[in-house]
CSV table of C-alpha atoms and ligand atoms in Angstrom, one decimal:
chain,number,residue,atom,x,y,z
A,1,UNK,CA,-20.1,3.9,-4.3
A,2,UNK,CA,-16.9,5.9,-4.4
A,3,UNK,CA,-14.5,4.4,-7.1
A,4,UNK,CA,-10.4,4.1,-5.5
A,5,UNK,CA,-7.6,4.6,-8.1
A,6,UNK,CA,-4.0,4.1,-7.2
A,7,UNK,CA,-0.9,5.2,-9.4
A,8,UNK,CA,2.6,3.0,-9.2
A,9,UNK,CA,4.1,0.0,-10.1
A,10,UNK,CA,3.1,-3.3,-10.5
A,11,UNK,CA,6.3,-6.3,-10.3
A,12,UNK,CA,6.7,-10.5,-10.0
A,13,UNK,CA,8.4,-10.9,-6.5
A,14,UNK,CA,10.7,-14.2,-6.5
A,15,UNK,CA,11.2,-15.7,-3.0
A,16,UNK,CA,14.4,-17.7,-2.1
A,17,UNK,CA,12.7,-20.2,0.0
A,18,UNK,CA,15.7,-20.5,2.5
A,19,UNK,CA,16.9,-17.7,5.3
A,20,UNK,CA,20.5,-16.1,4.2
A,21,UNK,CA,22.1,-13.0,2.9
A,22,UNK,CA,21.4,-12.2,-0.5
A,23,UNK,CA,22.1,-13.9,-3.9
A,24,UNK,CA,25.7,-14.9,-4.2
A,25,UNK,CA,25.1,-18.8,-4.8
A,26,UNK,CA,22.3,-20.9,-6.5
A,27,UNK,CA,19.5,-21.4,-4.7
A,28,UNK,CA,15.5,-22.7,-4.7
A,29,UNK,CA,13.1,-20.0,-5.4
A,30,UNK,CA,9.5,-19.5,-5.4
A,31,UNK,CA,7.6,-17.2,-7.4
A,32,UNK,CA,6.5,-15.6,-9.6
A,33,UNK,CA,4.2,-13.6,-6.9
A,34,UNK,CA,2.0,-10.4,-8.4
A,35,UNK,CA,3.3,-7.9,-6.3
A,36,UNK,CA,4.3,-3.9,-5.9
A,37,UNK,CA,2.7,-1.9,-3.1
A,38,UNK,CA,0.3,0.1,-5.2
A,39,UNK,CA,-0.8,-3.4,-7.1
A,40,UNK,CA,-1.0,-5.1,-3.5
A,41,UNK,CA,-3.0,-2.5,-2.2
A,42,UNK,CA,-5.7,-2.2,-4.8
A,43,UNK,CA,-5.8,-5.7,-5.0
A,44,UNK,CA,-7.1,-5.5,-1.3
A,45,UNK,CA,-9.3,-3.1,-2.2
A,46,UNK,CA,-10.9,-5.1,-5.0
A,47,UNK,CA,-11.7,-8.2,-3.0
A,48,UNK,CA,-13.6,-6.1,-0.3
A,49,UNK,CA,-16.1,-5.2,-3.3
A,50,UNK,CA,-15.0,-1.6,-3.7
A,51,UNK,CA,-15.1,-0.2,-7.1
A,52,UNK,CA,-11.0,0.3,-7.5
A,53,UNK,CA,-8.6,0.7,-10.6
A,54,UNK,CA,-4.5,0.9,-11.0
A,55,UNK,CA,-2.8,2.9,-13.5
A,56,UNK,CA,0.8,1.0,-14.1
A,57,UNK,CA,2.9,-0.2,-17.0
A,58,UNK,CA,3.7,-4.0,-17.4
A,59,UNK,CA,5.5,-5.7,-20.5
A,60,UNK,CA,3.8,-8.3,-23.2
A,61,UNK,CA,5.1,-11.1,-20.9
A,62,UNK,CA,4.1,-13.5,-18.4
A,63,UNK,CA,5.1,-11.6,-15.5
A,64,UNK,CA,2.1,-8.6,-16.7
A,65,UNK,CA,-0.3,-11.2,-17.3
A,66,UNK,CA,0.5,-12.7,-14.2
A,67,UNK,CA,-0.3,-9.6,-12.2
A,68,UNK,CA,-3.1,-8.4,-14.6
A,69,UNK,CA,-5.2,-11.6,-14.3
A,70,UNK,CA,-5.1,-11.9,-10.8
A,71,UNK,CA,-6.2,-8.0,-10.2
A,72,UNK,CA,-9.1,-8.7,-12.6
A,73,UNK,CA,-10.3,-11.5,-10.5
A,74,UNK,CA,-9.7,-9.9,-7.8
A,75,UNK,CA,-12.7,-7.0,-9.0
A,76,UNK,CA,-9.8,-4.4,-9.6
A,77,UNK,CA,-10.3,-2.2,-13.3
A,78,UNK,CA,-7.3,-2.8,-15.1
A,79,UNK,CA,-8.0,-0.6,-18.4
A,80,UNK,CA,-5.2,1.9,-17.0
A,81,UNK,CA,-2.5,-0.8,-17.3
A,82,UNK,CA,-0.5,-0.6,-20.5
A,83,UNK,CA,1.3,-3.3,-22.1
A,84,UNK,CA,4.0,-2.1,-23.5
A,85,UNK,CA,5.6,-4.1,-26.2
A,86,UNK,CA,9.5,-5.2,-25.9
A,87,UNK,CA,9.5,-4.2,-22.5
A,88,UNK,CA,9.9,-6.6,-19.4
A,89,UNK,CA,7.7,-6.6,-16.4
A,90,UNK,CA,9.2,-5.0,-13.2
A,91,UNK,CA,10.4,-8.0,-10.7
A,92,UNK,CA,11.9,-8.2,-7.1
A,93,UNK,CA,14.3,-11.3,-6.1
A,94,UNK,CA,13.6,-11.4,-2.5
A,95,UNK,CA,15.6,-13.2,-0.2
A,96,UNK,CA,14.9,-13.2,4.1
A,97,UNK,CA,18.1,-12.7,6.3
A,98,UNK,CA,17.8,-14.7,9.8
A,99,UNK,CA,17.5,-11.4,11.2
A,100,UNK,CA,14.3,-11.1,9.5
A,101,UNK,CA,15.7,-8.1,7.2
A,102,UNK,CA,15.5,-8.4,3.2
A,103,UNK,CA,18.4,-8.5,0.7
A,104,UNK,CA,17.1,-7.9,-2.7
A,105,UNK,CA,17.8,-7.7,-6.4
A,106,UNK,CA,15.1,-5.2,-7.9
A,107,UNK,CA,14.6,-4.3,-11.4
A,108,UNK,CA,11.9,-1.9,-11.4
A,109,UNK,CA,13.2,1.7,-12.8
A,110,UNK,CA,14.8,0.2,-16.1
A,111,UNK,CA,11.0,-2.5,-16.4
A,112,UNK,CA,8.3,-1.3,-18.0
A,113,UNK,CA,6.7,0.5,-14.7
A,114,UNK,CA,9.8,3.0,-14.9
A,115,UNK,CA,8.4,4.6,-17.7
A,116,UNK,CA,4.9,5.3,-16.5
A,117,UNK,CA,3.6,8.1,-18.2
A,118,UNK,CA,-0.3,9.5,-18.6
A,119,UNK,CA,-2.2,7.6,-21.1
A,120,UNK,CA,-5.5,8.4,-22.5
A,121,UNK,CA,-6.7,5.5,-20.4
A,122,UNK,CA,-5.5,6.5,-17.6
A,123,UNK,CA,-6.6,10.1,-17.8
A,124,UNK,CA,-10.2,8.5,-18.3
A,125,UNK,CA,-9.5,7.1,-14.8
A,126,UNK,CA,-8.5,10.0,-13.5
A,127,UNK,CA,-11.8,11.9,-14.2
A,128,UNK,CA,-13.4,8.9,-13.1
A,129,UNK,CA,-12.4,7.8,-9.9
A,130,UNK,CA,-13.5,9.6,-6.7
A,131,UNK,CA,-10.5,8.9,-4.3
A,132,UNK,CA,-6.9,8.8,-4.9
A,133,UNK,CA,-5.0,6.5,-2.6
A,134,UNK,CA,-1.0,8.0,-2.6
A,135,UNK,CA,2.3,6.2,-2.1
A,136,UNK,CA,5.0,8.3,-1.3
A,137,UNK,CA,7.3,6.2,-2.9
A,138,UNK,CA,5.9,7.0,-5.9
A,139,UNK,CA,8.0,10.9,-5.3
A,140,UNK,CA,11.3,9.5,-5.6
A,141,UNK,CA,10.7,8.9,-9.4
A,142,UNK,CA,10.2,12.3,-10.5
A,143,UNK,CA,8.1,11.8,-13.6
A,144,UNK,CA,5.3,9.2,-11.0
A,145,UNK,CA,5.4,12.0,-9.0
A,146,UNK,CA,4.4,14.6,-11.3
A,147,UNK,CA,1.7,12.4,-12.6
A,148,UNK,CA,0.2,11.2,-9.0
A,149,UNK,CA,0.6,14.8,-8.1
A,150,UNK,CA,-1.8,16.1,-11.0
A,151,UNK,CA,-4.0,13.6,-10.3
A,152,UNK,CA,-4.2,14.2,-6.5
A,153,UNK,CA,-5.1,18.4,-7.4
A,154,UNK,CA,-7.7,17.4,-9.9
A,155,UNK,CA,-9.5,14.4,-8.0
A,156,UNK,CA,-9.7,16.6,-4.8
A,157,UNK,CA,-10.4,20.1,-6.5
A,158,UNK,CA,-13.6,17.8,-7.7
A,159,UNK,CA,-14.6,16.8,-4.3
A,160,UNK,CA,-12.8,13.7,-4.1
A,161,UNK,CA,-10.4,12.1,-1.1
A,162,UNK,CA,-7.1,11.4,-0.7
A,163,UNK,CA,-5.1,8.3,1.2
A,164,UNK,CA,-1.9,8.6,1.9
A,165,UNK,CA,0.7,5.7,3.1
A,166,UNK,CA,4.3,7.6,3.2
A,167,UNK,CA,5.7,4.2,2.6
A,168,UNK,CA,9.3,6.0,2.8
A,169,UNK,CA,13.1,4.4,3.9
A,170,UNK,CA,14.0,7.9,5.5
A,171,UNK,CA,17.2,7.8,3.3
A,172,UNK,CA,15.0,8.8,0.8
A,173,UNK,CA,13.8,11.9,2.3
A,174,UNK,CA,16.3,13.5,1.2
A,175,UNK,CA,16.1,13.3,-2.5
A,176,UNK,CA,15.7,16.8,-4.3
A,177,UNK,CA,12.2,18.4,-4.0
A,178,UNK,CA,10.8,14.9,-1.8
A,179,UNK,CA,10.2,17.3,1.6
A,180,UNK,CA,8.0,19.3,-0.5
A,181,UNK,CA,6.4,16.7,-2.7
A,182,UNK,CA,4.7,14.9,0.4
A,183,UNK,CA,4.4,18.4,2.6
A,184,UNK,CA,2.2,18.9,-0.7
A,185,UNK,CA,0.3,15.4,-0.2
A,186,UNK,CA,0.0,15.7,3.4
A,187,UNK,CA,-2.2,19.4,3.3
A,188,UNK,CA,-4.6,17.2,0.5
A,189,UNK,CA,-5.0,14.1,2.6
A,190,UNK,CA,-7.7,13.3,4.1
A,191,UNK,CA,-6.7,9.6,6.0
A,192,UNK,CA,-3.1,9.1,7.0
A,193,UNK,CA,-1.8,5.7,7.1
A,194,UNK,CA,2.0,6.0,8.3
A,195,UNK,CA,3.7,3.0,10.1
A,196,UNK,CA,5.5,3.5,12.7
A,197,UNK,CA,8.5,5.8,12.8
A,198,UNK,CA,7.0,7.3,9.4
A,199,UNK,CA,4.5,9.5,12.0
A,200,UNK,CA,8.0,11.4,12.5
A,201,UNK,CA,9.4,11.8,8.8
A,202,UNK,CA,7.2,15.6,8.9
A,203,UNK,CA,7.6,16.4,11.9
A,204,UNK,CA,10.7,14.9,14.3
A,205,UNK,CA,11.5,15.0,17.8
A,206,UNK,CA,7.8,15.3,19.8
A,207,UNK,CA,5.9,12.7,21.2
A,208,UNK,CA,3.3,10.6,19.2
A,209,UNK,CA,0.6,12.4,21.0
A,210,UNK,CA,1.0,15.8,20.1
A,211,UNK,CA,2.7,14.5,16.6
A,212,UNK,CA,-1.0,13.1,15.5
A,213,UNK,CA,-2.7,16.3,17.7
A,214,UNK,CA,-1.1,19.0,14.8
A,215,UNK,CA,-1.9,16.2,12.5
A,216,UNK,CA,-5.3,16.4,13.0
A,217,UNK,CA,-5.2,20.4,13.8
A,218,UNK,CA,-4.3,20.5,9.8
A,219,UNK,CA,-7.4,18.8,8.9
A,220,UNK,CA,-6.7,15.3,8.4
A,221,UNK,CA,-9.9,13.6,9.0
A,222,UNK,CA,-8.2,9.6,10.2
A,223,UNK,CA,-4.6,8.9,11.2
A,224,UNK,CA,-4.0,5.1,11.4
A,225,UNK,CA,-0.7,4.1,12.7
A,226,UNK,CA,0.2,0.4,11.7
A,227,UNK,CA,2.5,-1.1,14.8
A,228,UNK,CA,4.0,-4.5,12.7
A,229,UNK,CA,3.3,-7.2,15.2
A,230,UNK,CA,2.0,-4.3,18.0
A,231,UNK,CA,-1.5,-4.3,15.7
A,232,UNK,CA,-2.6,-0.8,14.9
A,233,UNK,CA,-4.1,2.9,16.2
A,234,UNK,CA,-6.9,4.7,15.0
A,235,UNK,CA,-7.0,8.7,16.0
A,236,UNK,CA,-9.9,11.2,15.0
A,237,UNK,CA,-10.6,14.8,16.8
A,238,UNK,CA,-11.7,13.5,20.0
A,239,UNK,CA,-11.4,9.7,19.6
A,240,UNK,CA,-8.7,7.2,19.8
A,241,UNK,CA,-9.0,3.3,18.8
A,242,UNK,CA,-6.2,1.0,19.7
A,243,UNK,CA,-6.2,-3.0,17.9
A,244,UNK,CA,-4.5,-5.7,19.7
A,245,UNK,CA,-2.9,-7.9,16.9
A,246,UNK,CA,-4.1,-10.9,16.3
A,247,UNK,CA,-2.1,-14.1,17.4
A,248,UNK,CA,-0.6,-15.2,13.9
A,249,UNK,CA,2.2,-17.3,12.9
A,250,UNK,CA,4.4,-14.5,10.4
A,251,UNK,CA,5.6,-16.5,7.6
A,252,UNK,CA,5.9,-13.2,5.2
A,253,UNK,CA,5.6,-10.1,6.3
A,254,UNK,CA,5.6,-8.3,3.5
A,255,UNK,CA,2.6,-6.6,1.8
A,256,UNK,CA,1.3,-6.3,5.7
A,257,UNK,CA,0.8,-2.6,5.1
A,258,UNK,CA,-0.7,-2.5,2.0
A,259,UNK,CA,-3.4,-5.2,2.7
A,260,UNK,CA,-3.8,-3.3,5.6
A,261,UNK,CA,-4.4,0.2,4.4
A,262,UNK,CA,-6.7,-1.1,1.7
A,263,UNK,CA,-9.1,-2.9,3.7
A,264,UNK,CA,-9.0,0.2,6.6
A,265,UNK,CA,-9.6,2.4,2.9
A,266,UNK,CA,-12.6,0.7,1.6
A,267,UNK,CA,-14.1,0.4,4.9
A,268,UNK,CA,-13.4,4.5,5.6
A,269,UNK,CA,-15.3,5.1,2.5
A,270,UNK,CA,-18.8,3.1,3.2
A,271,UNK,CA,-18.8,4.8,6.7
A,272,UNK,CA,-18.0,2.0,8.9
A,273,UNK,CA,-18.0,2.9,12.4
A,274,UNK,CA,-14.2,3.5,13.1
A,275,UNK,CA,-13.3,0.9,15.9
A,276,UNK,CA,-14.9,-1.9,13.7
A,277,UNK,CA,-13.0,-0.4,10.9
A,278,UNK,CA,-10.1,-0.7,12.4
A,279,UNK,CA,-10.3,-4.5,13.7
A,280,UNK,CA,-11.0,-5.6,10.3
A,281,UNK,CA,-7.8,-3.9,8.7
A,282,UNK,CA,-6.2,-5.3,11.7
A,283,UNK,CA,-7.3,-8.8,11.5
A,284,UNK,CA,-6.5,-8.0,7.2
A,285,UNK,CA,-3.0,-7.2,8.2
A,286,UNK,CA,-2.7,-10.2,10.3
A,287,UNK,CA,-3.9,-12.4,7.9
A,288,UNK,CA,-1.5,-11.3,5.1
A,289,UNK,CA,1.8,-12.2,7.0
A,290,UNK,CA,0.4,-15.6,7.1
A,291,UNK,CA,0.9,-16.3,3.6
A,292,UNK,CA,4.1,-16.9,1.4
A,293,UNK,CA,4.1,-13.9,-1.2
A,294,UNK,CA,3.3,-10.5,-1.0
A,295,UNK,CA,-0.6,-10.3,-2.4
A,296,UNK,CA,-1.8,-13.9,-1.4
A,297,UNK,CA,-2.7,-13.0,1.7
A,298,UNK,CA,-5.2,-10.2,0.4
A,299,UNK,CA,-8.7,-11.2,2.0
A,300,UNK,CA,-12.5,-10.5,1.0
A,301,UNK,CA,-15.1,-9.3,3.5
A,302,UNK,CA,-16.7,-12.2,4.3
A,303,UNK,CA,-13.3,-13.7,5.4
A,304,UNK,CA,-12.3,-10.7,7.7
A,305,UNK,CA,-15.6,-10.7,9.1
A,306,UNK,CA,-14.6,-15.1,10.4
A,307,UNK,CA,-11.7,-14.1,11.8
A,308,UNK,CA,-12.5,-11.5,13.9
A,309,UNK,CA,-15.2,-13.1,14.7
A,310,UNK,CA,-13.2,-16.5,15.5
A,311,UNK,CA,-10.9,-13.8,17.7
A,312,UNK,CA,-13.5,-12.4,19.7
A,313,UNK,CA,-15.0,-16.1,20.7
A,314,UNK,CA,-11.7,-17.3,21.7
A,315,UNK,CA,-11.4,-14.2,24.0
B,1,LIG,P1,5.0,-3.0,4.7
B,1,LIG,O1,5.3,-1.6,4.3
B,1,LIG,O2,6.2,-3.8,5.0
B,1,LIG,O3,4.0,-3.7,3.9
B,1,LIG,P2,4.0,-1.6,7.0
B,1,LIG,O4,5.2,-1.2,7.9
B,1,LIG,O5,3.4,-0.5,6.2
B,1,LIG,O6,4.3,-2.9,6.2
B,1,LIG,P3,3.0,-3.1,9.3
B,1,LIG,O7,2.8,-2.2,10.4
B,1,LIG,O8,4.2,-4.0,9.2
B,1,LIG,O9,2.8,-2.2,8.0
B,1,LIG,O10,1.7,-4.1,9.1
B,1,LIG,C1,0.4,-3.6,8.9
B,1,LIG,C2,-0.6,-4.1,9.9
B,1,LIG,O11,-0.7,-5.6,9.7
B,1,LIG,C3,-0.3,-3.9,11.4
B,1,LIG,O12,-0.7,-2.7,11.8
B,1,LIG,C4,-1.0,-5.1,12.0
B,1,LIG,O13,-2.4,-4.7,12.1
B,1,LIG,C5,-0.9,-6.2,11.0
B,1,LIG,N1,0.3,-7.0,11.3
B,1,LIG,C6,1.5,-6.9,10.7
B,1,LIG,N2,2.4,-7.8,11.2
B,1,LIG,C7,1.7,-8.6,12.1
B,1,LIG,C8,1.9,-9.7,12.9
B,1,LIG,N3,3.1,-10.3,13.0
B,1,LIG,N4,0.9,-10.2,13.7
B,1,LIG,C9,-0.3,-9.7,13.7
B,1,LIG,N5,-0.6,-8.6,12.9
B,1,LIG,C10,0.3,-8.1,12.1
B,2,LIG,MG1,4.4,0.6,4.8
């Protein structure tokens, strides 16, 4: 089996537990949560029995454990995690608006994750792994980019496949050399998983059509477009796949994407047919808005397989 590696940071994420804008009074929390897209994403991938491993950085505190523990029992290969002594675990203060928007208070640049640089362990993964999964978040940290870049050239130029989830606020897009970083991604990738308006960050003002037609026209094998509470698209040369979402009561929204694409990922990789593929992710999104904090609601494959199941009796 094909063995997944993702590059990027791995944080706590504290929940205020009531709706309201931001932090400026005391208030209940809930947490700590592992989180961080890469970590959620890999974490996904672990539970559906893939081989998978994470390169990140964590301190010698509570907050890496935390994260580490939960990836290990979740089947993910944590050797490419450092713990870096004196240094504190990346975290995320999280608080909902009633508009369903997120105020939060981040320290992730100045944590341990910030300074995530290649390691002899995580070169080992490198030569290892046959598939690199690519946030493009990771490009607005210059030095993570550099080092997901390298090891996107050398896992493909060996045969391997590339994932890529833009995962990008567009205000970003406009950091120096960002265009060009994920131009670069793109003409490697192999299975797009954009959401939404993120089709459009490469290429503006067309229609979706012929936006994932040139898509595909550059050799991009999958295109999976993940709708929120619309469900989700699947588009190959000749084919397209549409998911109804699953009827779900959203109690946390986010980590949605990542559970998603990591699901959709392992499933891409053992060959499953591409409209079964696609439920599953679907139903794997569905479930993880469902659940308070942004990696509980990761699911194995015996638990996607119930719930679509469930879905398609009840229709
Ligand atoms: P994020 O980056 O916030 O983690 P995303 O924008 O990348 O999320 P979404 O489109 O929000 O990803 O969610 C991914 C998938 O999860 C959707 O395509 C859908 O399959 C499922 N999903 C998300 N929200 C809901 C919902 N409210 N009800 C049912 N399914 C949902
Ligand atoms: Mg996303």
């Amino acid at each position: 089996m094909r063995k997944v590696l993702t590059i990027g940071e791995v944080l706590v994420e504290i929940v205020a537990t009531t709706k309201g804008d931001g932090f400026l009074a005391a208030q209940p929390l809930v947490g700590p949560f592992p989180s961080g897209a890469p970590a959620i994403f890999i974490d996904q991938v672990g539970k559906m029995g893939t081989p998978c491993a994470i390169v990140s950085r964590v301190g010698d505190d509570d907050f890496g454990r935390v994260n580490i523990d939960r990836l290990r029992a979740d089947g993910v290969d944590v050797s490419g995690i450092e713990v870096a002594p004196g240094e504190s675990t990346g975290s995320a203060f999280v608080r909902y608006r009633e508009d369903g928007s997120r105020a939060f208070v981040y320290n992730i640049r100045h944590s341990a994750c910030g300074k995530l640089r290649p390691t002899a362990a995580s070169e080992a993964l490198i030569e290892s792994c046959d598939h690199l999964h690519v946030m493009g978040s990771a490009f607005s940290a210059p030095e993570l980019g550099a080092m997901v870049m390298d090891a996107a050239r050398r896992i493909k130029a060996r045969g391997g496949t590339i994932s890529f989830d833009p995962n990008l606020r567009p205000e970003l897009l406009d950091a120096p050399g960002m265009r060009a970083a994920l131009d670069a991604v793109l003409a490697m990738t192999d299975l797009f998983m954009p959401s939404g308006e993120e089709l459009f960050l490469f290429d503006s003002g067309r229609d979706e059509a012929s936006v994932i037609a040139a898509l595909l026209d550059r050799g991009i094998r999958t295109v999976v477009v993940k709708r929120g509470a619309g469900g989700a698209s699947l588009f190959e040369k000749g084919r397209r796949v549409d998911a109804a979402p699953l009827p779900v009561q959203e109690i946390d929204p986010t980590g949605a994407g990542d559970t998603f694409g990591g699901a959709f990922l392992a499933l891409w990789l053992a060959g499953t047919e591409p409209a079964q593929a696609l439920c599953l992710a679907n139903a794997a999104g569905a479930c993880a808005v469902t659940k308070l904090g942004p990696m509980e609601g990761t699911s194995t494959r015996a638990e996607l397989d119930a719930l679509t199941n469930e879905e398609k009796a009840a229709q």
